[in-house]
PDB file of C-alpha atoms in Angstrom:
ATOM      1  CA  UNK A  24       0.000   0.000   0.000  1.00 67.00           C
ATOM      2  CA  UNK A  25       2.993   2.409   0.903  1.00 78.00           C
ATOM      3  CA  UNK A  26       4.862   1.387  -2.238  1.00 82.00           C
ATOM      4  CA  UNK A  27       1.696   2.279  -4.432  1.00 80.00           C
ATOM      5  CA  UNK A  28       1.330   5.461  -2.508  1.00 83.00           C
ATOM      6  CA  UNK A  29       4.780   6.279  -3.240  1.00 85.00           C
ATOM      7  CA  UNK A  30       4.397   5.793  -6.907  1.00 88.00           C
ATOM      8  CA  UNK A  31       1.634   7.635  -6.982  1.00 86.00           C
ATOM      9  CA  UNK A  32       3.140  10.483  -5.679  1.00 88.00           C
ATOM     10  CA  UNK A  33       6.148  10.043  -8.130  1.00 93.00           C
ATOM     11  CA  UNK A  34       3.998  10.085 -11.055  1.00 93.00           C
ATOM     12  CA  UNK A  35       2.471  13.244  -9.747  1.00 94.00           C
ATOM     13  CA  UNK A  36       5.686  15.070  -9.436  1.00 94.00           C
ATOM     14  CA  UNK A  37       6.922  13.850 -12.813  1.00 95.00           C
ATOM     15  CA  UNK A  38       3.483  14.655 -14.329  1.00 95.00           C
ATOM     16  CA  UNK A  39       4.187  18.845 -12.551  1.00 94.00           C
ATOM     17  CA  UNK A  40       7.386  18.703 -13.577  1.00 94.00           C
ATOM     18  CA  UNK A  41       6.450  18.114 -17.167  1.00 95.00           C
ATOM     19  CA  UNK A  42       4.307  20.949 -16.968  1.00 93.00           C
ATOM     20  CA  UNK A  43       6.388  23.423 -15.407  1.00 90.00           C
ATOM     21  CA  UNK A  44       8.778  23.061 -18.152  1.00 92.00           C
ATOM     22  CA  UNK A  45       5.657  23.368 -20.751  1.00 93.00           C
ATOM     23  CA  UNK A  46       4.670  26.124 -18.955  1.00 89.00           C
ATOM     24  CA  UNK A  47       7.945  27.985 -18.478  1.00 86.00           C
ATOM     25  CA  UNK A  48       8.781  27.878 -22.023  1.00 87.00           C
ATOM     26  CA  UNK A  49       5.267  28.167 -23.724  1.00 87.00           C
ATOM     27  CA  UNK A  50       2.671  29.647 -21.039  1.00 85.00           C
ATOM     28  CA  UNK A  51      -0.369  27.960 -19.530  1.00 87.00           C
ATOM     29  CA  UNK A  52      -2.847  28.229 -22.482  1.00 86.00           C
ATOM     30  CA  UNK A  53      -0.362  27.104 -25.018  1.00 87.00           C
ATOM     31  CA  UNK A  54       0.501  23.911 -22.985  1.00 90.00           C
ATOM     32  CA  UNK A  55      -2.165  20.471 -23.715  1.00 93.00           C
ATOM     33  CA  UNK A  56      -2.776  18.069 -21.738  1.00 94.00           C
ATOM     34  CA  UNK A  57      -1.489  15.623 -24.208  1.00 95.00           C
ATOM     35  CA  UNK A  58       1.887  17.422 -24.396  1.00 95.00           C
ATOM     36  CA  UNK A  59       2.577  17.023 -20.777  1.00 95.00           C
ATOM     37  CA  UNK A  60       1.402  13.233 -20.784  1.00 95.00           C
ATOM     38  CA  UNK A  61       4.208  13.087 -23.006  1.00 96.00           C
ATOM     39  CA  UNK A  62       6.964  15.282 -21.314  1.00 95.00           C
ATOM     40  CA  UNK A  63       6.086  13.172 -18.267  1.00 95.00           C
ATOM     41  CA  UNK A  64       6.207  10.073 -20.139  1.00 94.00           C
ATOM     42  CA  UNK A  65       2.882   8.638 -19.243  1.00 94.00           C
ATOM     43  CA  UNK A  66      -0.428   8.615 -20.650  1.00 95.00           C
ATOM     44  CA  UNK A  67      -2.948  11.267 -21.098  1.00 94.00           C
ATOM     45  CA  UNK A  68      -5.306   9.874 -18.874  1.00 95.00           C
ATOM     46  CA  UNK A  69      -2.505   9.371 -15.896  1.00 95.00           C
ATOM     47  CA  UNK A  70      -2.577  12.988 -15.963  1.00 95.00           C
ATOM     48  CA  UNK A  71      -6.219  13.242 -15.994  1.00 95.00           C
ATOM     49  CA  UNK A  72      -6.652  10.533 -13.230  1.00 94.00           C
ATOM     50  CA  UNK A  73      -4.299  13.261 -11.184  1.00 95.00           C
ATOM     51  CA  UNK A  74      -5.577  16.774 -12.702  1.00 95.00           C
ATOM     52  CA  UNK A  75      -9.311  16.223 -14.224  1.00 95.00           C
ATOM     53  CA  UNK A  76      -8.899  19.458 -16.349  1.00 93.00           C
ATOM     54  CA  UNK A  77      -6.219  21.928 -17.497  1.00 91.00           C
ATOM     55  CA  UNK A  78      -7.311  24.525 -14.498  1.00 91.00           C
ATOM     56  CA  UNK A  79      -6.976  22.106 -11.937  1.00 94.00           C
ATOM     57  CA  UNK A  80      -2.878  21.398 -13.308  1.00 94.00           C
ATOM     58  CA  UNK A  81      -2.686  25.015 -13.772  1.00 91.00           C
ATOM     59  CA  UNK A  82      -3.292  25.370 -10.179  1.00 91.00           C
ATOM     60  CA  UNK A  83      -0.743  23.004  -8.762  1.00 93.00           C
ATOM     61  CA  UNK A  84       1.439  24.229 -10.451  1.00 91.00           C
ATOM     62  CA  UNK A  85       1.325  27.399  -9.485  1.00 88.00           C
ATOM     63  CA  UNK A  86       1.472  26.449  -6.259  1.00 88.00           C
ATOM     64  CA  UNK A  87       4.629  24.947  -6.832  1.00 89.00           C
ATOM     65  CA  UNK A  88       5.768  27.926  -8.623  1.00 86.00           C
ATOM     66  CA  UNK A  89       4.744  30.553  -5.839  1.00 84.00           C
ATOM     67  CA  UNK A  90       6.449  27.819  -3.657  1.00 84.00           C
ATOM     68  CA  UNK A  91       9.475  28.202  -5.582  1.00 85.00           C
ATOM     69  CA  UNK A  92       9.891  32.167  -6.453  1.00 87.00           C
ATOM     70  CA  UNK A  93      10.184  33.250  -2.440  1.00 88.00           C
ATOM     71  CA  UNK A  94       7.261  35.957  -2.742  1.00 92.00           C
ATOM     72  CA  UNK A  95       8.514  38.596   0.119  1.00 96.00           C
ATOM     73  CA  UNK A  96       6.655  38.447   2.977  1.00 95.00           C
ATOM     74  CA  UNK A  97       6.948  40.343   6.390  1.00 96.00           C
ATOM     75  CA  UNK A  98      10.122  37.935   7.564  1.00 96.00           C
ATOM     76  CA  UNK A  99      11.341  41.114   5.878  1.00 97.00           C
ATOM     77  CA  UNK A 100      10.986  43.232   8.538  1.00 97.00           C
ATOM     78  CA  UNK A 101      12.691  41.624  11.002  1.00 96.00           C
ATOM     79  CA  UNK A 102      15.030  44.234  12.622  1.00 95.00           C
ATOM     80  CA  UNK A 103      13.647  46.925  10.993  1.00 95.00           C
ATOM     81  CA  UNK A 104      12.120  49.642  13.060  1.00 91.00           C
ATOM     82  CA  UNK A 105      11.966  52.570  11.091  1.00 95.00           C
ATOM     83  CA  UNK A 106       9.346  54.024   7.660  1.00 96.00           C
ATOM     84  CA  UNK A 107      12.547  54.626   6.247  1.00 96.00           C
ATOM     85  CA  UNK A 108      14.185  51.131   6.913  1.00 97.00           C
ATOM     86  CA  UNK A 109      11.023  49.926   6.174  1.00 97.00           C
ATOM     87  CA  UNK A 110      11.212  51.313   2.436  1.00 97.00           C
ATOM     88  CA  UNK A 111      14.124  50.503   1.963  1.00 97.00           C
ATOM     89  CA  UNK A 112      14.259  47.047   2.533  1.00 97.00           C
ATOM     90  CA  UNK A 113      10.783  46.815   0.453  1.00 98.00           C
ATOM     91  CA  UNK A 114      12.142  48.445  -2.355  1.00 98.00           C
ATOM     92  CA  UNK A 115      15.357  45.766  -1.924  1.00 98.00           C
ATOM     93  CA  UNK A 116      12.657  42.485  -1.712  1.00 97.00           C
ATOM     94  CA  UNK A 117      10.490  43.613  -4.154  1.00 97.00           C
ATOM     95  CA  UNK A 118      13.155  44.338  -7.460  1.00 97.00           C
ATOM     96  CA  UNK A 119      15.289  41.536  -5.985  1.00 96.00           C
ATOM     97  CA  UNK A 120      12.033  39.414  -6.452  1.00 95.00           C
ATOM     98  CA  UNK A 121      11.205  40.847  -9.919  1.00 94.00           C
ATOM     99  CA  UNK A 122      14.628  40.707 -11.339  1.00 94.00           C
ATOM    100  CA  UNK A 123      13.929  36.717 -10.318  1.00 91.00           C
ATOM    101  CA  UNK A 124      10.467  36.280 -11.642  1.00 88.00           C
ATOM    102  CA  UNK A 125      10.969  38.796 -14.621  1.00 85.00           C
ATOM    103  CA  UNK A 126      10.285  35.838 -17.025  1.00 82.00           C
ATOM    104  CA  UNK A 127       7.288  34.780 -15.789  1.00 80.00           C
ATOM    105  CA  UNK A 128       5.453  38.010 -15.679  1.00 76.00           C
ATOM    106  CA  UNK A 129       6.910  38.669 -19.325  1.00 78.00           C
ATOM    107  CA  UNK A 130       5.653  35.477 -20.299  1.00 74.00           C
ATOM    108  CA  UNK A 131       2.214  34.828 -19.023  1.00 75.00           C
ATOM    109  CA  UNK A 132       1.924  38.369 -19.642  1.00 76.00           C
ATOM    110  CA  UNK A 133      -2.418  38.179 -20.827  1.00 74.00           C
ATOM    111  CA  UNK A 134      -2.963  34.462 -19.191  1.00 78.00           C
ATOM    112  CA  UNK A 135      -2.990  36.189 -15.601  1.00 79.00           C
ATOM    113  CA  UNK A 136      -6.381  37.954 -16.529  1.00 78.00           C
ATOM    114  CA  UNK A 137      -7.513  34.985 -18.934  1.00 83.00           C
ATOM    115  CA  UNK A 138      -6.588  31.862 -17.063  1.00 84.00           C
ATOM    116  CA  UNK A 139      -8.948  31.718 -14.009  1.00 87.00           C
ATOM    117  CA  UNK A 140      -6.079  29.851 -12.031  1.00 86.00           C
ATOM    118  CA  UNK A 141      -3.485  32.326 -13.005  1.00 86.00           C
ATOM    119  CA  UNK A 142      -5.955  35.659 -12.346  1.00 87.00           C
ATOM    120  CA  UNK A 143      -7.068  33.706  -8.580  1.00 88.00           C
ATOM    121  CA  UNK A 144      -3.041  33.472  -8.189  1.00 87.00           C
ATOM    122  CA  UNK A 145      -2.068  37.199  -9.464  1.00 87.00           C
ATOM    123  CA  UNK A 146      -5.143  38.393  -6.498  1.00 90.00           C
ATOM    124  CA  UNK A 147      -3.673  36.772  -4.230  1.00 90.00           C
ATOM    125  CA  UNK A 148      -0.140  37.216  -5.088  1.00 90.00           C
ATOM    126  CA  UNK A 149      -1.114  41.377  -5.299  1.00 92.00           C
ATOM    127  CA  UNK A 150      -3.444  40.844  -1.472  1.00 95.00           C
ATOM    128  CA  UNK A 151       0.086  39.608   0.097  1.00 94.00           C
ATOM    129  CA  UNK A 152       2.181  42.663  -1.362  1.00 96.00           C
ATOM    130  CA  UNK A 153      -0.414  45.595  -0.244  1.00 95.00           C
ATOM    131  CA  UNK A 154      -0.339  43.930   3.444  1.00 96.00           C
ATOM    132  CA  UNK A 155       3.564  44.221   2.838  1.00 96.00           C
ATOM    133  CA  UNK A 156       3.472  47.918   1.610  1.00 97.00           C
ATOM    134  CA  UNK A 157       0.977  48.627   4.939  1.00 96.00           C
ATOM    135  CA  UNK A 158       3.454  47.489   6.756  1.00 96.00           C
ATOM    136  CA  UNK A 159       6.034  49.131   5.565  1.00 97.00           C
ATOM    137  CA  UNK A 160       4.284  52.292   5.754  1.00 96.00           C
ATOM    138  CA  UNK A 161       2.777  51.568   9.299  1.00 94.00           C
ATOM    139  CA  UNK A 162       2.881  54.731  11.159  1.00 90.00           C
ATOM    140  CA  UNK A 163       2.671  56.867   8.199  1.00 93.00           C
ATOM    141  CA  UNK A 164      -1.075  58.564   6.955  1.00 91.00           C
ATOM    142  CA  UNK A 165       0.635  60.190   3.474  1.00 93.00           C
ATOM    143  CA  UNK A 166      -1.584  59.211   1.129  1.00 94.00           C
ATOM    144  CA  UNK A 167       0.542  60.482  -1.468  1.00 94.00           C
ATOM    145  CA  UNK A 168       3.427  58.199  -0.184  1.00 95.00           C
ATOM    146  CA  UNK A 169       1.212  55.360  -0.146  1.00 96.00           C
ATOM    147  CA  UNK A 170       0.324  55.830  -4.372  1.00 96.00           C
ATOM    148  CA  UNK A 171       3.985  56.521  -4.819  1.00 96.00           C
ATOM    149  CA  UNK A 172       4.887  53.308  -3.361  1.00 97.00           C
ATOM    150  CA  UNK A 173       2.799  51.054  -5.253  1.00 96.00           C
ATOM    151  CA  UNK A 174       3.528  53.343  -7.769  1.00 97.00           C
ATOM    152  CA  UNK A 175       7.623  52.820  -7.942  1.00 97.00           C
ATOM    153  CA  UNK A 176       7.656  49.369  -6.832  1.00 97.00           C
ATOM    154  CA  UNK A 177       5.376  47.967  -9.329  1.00 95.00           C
ATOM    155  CA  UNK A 178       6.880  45.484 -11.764  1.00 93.00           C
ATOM    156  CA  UNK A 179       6.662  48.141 -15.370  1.00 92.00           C
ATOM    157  CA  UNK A 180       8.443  50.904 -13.323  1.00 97.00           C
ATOM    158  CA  UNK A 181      10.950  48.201 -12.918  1.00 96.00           C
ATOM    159  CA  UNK A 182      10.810  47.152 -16.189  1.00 93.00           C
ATOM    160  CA  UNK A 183      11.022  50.682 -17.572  1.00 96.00           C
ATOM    161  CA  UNK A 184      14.317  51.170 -14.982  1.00 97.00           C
ATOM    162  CA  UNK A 185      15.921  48.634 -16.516  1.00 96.00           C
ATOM    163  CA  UNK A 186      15.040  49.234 -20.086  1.00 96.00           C
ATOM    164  CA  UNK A 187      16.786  52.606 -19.561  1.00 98.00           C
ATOM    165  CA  UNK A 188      20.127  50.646 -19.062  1.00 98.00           C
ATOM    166  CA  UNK A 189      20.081  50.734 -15.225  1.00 98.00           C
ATOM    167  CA  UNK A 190      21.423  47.491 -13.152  1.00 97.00           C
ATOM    168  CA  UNK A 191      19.060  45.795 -10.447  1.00 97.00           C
ATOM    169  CA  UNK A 192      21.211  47.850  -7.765  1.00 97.00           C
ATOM    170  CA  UNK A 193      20.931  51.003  -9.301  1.00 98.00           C
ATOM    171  CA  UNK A 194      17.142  51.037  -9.745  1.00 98.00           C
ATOM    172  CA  UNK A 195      16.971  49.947  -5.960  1.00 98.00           C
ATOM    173  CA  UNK A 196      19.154  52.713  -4.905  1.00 98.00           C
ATOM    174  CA  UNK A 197      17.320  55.377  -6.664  1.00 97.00           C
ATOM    175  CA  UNK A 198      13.813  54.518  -5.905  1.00 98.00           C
ATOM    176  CA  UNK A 199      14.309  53.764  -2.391  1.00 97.00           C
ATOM    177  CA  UNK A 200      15.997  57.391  -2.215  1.00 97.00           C
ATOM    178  CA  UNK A 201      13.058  59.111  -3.836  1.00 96.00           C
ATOM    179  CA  UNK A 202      10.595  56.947  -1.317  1.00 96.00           C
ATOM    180  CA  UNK A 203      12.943  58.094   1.295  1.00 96.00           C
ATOM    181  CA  UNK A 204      12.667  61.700   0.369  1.00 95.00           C
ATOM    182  CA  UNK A 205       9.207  61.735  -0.007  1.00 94.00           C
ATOM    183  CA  UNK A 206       8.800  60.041   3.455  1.00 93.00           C
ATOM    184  CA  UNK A 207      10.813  63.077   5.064  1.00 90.00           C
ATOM    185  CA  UNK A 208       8.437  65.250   3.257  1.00 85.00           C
ATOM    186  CA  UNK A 209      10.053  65.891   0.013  1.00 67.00           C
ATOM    187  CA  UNK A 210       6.856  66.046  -1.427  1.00 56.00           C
ATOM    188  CA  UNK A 211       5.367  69.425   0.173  1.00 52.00           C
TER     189      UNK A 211
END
């Protein structure tokens, strides 16, 4: 009984390892059921007997991907007592994160509004990183800083940072100073 358990539980691994691969080079909608049956090397309806349809697959494996990417959470924190530690070690975590992930926003690009699975895991994902930029602002009622921050640490401003030839480091350094300043009330 262990020993068919155990199997079981292989197959299922090989079966979300197939698609992860699928996945990560093609995206979720361009991926078949058949085509994983045969990157995992068993049949179609071994992966239907684990996943009954495309969303439920989808949905392990994002959970294996959001498993895998280290999402920040408030671990960050730790130590930090000041708004302006606070920002600074967001703005670190969060382009440190999307310099790691950059591929899969880029390519599931439209599937994280199409594919139900993908758009429940993008709310989520989004839920967990305004409780992080709360935190960080904890103490603080600028509303302006608040739309500033989701503002500059959003994954295009990152994008754009970088398409204008700046490194990872230099991005973080230069939108955790302009946070910074407008924390200390650079914006009045």
């Amino acid at each position: 009984m262990q020993r068919r358990s155990a199997q079981v539980a292989r197959t299922r691994e090989r079966i979300l390892d197939g698609a992860l691969e699928l996945f990560s080079k093609r995206g979720a909608q361009a991926t078949t059921m058949n085509e994983v049956a045969r990157r995992a090397d068993v049949s179609p309806t071994t992966v239907s007997n684990h996943f009954p349809t495309q969303e439920h697959l989808i949905e392990a494996v994002v959970g294996r991907v959001r498993a895998n990417i280290g999402v920040p959470d408030s671990t960050i924190f730790t130590g930090t007592r000041s708004l302006v530690g606070r920002l600074r070690v967001l703005t670190t975590a969060m382009y440190a994160f999307y310099e790691r992930t950059s591929h899969w926003f880029e390519l599931l690009g439209a599937e994280l509004v199409e594919v139900p699975a993908l758009a429940r895991a993008e709310a989520a994902f989004w839920g967990s990183i305004r409780q992080l930029y709360e935190q960080a602002l904890a103490g603080s009622d600028d509303d302006l800083l608040a739309k500033t921050t989701a503002g500059l640490l959003h994954p295009a401003t990152f994008g754009a940072l970088k398409a204008a030839g700046m490194s990872v480091d230099e991005a973080t350094a230069v939108v955790a100073e302009l946070l910074i300043h407008q924390a200390k009330g650079g914006h009045r």
